[in-house]
CSV table of C-alpha atoms in Angstrom, one decimal:
chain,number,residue,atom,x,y,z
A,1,UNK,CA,0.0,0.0,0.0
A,2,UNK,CA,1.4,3.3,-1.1
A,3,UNK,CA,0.9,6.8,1.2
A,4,UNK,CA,-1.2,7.7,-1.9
A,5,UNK,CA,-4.0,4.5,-1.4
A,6,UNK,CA,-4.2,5.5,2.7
A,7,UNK,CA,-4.4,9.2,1.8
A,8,UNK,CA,-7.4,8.3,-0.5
A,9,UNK,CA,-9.1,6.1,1.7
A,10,UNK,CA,-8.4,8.3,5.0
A,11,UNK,CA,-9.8,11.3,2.8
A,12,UNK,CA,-7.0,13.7,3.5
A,13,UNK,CA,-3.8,14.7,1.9
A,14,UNK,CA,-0.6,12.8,1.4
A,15,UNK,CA,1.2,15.2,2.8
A,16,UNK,CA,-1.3,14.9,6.2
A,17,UNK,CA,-0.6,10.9,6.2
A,18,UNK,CA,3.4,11.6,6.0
A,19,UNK,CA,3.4,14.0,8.8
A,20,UNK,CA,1.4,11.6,10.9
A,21,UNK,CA,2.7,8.1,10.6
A,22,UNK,CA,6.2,10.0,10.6
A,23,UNK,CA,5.4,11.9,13.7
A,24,UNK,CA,7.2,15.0,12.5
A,25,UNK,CA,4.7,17.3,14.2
A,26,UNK,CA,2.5,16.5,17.4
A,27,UNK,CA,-0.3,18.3,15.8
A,28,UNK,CA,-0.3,16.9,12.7
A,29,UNK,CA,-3.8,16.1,12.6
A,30,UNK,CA,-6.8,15.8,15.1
A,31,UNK,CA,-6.8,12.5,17.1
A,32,UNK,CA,-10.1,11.4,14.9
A,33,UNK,CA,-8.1,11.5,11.7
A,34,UNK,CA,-4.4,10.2,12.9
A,35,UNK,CA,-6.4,7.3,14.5
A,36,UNK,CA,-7.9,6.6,11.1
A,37,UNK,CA,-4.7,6.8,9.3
A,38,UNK,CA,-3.2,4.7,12.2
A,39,UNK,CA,-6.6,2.1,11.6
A,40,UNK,CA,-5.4,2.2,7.7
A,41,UNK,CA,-2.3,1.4,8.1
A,42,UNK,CA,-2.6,-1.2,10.9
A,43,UNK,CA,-5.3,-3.0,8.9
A,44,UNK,CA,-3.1,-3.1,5.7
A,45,UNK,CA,-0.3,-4.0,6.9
A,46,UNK,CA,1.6,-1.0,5.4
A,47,UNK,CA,5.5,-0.9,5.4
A,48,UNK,CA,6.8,2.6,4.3
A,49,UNK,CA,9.2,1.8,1.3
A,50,UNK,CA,13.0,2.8,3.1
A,51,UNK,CA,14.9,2.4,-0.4
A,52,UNK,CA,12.3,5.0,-1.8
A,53,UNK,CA,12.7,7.3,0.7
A,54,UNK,CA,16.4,7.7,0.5
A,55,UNK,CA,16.4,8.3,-3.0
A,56,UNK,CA,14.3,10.7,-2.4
A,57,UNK,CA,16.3,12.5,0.3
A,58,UNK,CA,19.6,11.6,-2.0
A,59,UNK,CA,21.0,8.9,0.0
A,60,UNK,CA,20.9,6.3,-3.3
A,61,UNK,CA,23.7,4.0,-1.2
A,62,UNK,CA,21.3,1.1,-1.1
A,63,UNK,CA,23.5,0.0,2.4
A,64,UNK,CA,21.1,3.4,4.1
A,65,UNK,CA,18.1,0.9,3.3
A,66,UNK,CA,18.2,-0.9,6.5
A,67,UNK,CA,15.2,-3.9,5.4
A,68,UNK,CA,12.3,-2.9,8.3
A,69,UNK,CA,11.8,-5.3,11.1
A,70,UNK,CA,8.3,-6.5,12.0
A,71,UNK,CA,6.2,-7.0,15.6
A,72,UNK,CA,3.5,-9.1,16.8
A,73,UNK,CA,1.3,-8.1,19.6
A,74,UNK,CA,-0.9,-10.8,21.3
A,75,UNK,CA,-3.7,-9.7,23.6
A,76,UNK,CA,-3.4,-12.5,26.4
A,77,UNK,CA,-6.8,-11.6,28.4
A,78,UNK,CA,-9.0,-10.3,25.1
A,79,UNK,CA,-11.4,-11.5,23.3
A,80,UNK,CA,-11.7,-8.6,21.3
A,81,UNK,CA,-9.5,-6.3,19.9
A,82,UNK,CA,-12.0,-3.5,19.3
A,83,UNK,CA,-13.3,-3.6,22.7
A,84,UNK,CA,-10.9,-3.5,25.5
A,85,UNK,CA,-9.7,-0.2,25.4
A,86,UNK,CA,-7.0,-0.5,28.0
A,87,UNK,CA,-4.6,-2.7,25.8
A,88,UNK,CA,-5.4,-1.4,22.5
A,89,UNK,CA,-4.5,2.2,23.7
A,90,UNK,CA,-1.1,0.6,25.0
A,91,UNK,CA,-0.8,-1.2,21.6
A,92,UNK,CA,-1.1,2.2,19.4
A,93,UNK,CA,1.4,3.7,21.5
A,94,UNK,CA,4.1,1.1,21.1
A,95,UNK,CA,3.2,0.6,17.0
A,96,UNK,CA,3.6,4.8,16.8
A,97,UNK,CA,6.9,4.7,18.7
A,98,UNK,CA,8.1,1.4,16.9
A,99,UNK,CA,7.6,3.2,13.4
A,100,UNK,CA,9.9,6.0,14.3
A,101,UNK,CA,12.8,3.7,14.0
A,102,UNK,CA,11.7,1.4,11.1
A,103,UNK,CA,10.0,-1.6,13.3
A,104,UNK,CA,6.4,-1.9,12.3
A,105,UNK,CA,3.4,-3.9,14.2
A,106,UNK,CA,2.7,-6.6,11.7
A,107,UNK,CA,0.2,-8.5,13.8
A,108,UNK,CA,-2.3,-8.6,16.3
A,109,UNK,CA,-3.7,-12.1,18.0
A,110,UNK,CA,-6.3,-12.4,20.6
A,111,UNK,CA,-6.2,-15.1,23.6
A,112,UNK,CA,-9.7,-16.2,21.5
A,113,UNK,CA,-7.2,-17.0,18.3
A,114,UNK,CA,-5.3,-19.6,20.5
A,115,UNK,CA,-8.7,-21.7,20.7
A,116,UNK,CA,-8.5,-22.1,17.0
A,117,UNK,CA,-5.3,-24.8,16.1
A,118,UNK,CA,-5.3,-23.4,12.6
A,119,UNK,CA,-4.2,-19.9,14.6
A,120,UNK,CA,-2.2,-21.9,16.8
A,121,UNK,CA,-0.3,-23.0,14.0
A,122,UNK,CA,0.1,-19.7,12.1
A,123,UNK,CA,1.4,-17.8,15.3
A,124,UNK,CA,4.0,-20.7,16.1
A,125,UNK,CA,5.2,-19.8,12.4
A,126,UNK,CA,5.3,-16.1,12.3
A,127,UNK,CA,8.1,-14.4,10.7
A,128,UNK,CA,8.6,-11.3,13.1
A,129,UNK,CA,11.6,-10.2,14.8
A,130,UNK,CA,10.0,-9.7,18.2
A,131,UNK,CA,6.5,-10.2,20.1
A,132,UNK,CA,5.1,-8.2,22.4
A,133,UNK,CA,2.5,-9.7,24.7
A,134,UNK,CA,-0.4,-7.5,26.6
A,135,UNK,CA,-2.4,-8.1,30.2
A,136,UNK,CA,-2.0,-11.5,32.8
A,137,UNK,CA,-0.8,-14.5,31.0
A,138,UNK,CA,-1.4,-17.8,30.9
A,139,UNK,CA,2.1,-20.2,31.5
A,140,UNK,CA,1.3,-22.1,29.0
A,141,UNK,CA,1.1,-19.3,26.7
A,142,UNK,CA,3.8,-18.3,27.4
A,143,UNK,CA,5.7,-21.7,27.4
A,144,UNK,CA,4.4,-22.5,24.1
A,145,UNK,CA,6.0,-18.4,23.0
A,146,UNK,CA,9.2,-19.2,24.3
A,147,UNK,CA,9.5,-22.5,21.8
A,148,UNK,CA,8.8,-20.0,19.1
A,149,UNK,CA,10.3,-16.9,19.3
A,150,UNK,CA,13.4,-16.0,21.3
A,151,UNK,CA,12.5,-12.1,21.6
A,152,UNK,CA,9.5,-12.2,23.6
A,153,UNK,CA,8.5,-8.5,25.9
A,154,UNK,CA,5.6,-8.3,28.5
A,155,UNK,CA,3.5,-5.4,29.5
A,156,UNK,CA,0.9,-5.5,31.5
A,157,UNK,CA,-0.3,-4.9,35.9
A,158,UNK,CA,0.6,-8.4,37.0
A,159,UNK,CA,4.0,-8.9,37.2
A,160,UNK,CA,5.9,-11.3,34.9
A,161,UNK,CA,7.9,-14.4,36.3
A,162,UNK,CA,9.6,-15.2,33.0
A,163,UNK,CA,13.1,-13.7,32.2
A,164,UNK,CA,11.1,-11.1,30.0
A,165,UNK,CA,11.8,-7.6,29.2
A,166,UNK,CA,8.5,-6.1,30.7
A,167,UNK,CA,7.2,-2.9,31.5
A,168,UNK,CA,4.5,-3.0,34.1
A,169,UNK,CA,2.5,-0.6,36.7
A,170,UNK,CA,2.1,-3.1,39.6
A,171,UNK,CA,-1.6,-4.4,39.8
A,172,UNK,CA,-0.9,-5.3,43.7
A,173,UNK,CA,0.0,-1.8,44.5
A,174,UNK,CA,-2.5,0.3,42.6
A,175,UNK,CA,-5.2,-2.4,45.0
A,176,UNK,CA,-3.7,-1.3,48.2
A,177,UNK,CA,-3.5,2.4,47.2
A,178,UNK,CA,-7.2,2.2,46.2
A,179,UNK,CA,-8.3,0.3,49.7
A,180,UNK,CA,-6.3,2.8,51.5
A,181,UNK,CA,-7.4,5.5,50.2
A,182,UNK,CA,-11.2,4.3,51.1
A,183,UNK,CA,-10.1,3.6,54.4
A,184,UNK,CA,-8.7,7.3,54.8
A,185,UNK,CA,-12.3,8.4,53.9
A,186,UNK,CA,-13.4,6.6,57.4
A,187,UNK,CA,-14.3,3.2,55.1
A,188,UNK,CA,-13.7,-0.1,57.0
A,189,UNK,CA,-16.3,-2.3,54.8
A,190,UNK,CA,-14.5,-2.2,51.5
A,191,UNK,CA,-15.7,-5.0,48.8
A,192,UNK,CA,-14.1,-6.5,45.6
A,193,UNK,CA,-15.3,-6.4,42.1
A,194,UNK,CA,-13.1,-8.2,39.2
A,195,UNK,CA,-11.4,-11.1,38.6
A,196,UNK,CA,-9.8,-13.5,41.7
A,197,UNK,CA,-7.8,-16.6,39.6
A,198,UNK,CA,-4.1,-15.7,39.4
A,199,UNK,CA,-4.8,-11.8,39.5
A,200,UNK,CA,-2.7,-9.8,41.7
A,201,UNK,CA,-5.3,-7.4,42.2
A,202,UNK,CA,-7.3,-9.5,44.2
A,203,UNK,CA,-4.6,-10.7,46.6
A,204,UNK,CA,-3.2,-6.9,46.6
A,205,UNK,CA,-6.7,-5.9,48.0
A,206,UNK,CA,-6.7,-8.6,50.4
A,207,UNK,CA,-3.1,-7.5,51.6
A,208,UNK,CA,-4.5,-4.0,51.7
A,209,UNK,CA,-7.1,-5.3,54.2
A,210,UNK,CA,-4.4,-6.8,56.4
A,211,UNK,CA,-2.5,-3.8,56.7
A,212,UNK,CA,-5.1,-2.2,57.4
A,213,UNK,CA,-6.5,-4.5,60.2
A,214,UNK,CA,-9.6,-4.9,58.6
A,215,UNK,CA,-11.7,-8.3,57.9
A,216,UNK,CA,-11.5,-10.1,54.8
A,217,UNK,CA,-15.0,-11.9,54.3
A,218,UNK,CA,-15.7,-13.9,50.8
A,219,UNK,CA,-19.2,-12.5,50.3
A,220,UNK,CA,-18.3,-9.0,50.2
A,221,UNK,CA,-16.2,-10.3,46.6
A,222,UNK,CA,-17.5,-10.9,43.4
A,223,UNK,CA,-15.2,-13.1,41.1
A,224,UNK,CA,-16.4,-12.2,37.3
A,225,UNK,CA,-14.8,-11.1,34.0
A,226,UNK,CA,-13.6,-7.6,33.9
A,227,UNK,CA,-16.4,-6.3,32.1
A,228,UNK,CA,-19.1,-3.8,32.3
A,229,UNK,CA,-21.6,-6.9,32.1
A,230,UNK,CA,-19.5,-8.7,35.0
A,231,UNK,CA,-19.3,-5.7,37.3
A,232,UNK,CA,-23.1,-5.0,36.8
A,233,UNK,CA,-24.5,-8.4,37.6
A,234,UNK,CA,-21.4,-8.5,40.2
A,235,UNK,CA,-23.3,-5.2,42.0
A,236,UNK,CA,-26.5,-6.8,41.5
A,237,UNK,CA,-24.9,-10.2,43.3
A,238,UNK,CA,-23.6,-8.1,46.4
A,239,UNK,CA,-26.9,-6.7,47.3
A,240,UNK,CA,-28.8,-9.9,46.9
A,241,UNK,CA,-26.8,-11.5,49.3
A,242,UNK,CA,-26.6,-9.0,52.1
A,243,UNK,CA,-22.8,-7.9,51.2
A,244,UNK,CA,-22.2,-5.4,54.7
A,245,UNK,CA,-20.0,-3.1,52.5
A,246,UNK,CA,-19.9,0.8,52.2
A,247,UNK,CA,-17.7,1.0,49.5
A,248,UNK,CA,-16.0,-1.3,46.9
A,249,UNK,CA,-12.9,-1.5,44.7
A,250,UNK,CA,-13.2,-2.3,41.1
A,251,UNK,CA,-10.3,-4.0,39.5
A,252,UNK,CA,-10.7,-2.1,36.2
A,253,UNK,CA,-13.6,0.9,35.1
A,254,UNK,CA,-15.5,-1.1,32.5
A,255,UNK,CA,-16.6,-3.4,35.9
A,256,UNK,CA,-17.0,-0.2,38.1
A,257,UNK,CA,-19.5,1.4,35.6
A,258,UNK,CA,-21.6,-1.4,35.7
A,259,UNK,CA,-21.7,-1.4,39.0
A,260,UNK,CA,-22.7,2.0,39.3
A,261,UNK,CA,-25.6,0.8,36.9
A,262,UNK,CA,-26.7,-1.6,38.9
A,263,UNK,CA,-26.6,0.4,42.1
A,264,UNK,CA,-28.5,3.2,41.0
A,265,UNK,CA,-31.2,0.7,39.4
A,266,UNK,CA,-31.7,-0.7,43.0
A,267,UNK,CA,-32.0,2.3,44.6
A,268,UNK,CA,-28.0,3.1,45.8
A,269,UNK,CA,-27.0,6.6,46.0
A,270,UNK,CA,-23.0,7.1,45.0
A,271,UNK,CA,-21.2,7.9,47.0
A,272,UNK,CA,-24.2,8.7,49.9
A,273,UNK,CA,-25.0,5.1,50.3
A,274,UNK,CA,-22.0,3.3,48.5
A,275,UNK,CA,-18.4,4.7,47.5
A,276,UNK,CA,-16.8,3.4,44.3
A,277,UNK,CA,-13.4,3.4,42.7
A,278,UNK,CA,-12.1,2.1,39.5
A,279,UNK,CA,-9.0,1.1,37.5
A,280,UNK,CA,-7.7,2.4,34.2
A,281,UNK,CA,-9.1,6.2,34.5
A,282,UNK,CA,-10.6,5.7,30.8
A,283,UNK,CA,-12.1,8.7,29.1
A,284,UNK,CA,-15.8,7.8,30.0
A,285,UNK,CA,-14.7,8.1,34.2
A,286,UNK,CA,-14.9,11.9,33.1
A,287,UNK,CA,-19.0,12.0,31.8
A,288,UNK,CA,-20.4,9.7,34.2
A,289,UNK,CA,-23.1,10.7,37.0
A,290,UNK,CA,-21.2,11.2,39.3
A,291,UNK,CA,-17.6,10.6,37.7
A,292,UNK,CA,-15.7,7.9,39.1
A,293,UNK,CA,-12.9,7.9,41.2
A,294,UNK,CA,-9.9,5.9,39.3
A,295,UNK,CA,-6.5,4.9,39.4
A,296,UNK,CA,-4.9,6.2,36.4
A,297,UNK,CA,-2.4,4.4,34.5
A,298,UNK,CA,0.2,5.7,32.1
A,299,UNK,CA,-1.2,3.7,28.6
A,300,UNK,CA,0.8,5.9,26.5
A,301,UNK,CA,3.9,5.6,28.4
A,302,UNK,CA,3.5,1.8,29.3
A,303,UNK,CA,3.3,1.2,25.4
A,304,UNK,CA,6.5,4.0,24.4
A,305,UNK,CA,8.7,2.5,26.9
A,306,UNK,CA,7.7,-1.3,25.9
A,307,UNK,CA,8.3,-0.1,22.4
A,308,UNK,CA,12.1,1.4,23.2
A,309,UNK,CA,12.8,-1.3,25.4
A,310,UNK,CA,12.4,-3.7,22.6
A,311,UNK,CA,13.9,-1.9,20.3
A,312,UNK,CA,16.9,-1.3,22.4
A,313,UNK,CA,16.9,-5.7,22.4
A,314,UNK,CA,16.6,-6.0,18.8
A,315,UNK,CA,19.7,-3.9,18.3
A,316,UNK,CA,21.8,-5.7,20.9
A,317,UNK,CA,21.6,-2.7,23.3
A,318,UNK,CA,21.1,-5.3,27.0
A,319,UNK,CA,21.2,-9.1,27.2
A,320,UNK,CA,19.7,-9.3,30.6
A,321,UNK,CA,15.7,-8.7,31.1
A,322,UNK,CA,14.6,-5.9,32.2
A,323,UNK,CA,11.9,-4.7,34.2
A,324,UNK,CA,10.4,-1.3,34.4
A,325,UNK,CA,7.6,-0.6,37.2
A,326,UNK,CA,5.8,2.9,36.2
A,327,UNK,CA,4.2,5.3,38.9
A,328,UNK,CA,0.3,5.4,39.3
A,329,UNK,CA,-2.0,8.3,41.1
A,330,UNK,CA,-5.8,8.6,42.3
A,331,UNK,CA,-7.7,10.2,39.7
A,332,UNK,CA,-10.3,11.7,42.9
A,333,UNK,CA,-13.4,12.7,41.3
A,334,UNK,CA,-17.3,12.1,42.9
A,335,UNK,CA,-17.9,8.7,43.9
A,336,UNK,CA,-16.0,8.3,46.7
A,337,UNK,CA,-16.8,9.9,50.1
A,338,UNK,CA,-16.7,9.3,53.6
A,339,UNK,CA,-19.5,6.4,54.6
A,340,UNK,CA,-22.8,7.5,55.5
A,341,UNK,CA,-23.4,7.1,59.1
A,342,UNK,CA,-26.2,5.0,59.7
């Protein structure tokens, strides 16, 4: 695909596609039409033409025309590119870094692609350079990865046990931040919404608790898929069964929104009768009734420094793994307060 198709199909100029998938300018376009550039080229598969270039710029040494090395990111916990927000934000920012130094994001897989053996096979014969792999694992996964490739790098909340490269904002931390906080708001009936299995959330929040000297009791958790769905029947699950909480953490804002749902359907003032905080701090946190206290995580930079970091491997900059934890902070907005006395 030439810059000529993707201007054609994007409706804007060639010049606007150049300045954007180049990133010559920050403002090269509004975020509507870089992203559907970005969607063009990602869909396409589109490999700028290096040899072209530097005839153009007058560098016709064909040595300059390094051949362009190619990525695979696999969503580990999605069954659906299009919807998890989180990870696909994280995954434009490491293909928009990668193409600045002639890597280029070739593939995308979702765990639902590793039911299918004819995927299975396809993956374990991809031709890419390195693989990048997104959110909590599974071993074998990774196991079966390792057999493959040789340049694997993991980003992600739950921390990686694997001699990986990985970039990660510590799922366990962000948990006990969150409890704490609601504990400094005079909370000491804090509930759990999200996933339980291997997620270090969960036994971060139960930690949390600990610390805290505060109870843990089974019924005031719900263990569902991260979802707005899951948190919505999770909310609805709590208050059938008597859960004696005044505010509960949400492992990630897709589950606390529909929790908020449910609550209000039933009746639940936030935060008067029930505090809520969330993970992520997602654009909708911002235009909800009332807006939801998150943790916010660094997408962009998770998904840069992955990019470098692997780039830095491909070249032969380290040997070693590396691991890089980022900083987090409370997004405080309006459905947390301090628990109605009753």
């Amino acid at each position: 695909m030439t810059l000529k198709e993707i201007a054609q199909e994007a409706n804007v100029s060639i010049s606007t596609v150049s300045r954007v998938i180049n990133q010559k300018k920050p403002n090269a376009a509004s975020p509507e039409v870089a992203e559907r550039i970005w969607e063009i080229v990602r869909r396409n598969g589109y490999i700028p033409n290096k040899t072209a270039q530097n005839l153009k710029l007058g560098q016709q040494d064909e040595t300059q025309a390094v051949e362009p090395k190619t990525i695979a990111i696999i969503y580990a916990r999605s069954d659906s590119i299009s919807t998890d927000f989180f990870f696909s934000q994280i995954a434009k920012a490491i293909e928009q870094e990668l193409f600045k130094s002639n890597y280029y994001l070739k593939y995308s897989f979702t765990s639902l692609d590793f039911s299918n053996p004819v995927t299975v096979g396809q993956i374990a014969a991809l031709k890419v350079d390195g693989i990048v792999v997104l959110g909590r694992y599974d071993q074998r996964l990774l196991n079966f990865l390792t057999q493959q490739h040789s340049t694997i790098m993991y980003v992600g909340l739950n921390p990686c046990n694997m001699k990986f490269d990985q970039v990660i904002c510590c799922g366990g931390d962000i948990a006990k931040a969150a409890v704490k906080y609601l504990h400094d708001l005079g909370h000491t009936k804090i509930g759990y919404i999200g996933s339980q299995d291997h997620e270090i959330r969960f036994k971060g929040y139960k930690r949390a608790l600990e610390s805290l000297n505060l109870p843990f009791h089974q019924r005031n958790t719900v263990n569902i898929r991260q979802t707005a769905d899951g948190g919505y029947k999770a909310a609805n699950i709590l208050m059938d069964t008597g859960a004696d909480i005044t505010a509960v953490f949400c492992a990630n804002d897709n589950a606390a929104i529909g929790a908020m749902r449910a609550f209000k359907e039933r009746g639940k003032h936030i935060p008067k009768d029930i505090s809520i905080i969330g993970v992520d701090d997602i654009e909708t946190d911002q235009y909800l009734t009332p807006m939801l206290t998150s943790i916010h995580i660094p997408l962009d930079d998770l998904g840069k420094c992955a990019a470098r970091i692997l780039i830095d491997r491909l070249k032969g900059g380290h040997s070693l793994p590396i691991k890089t934890i980022l900083p987090f902070y409370i997004a405080k907005r309006d459905s947390c307060a301090r628990p109605n006395k009753r």
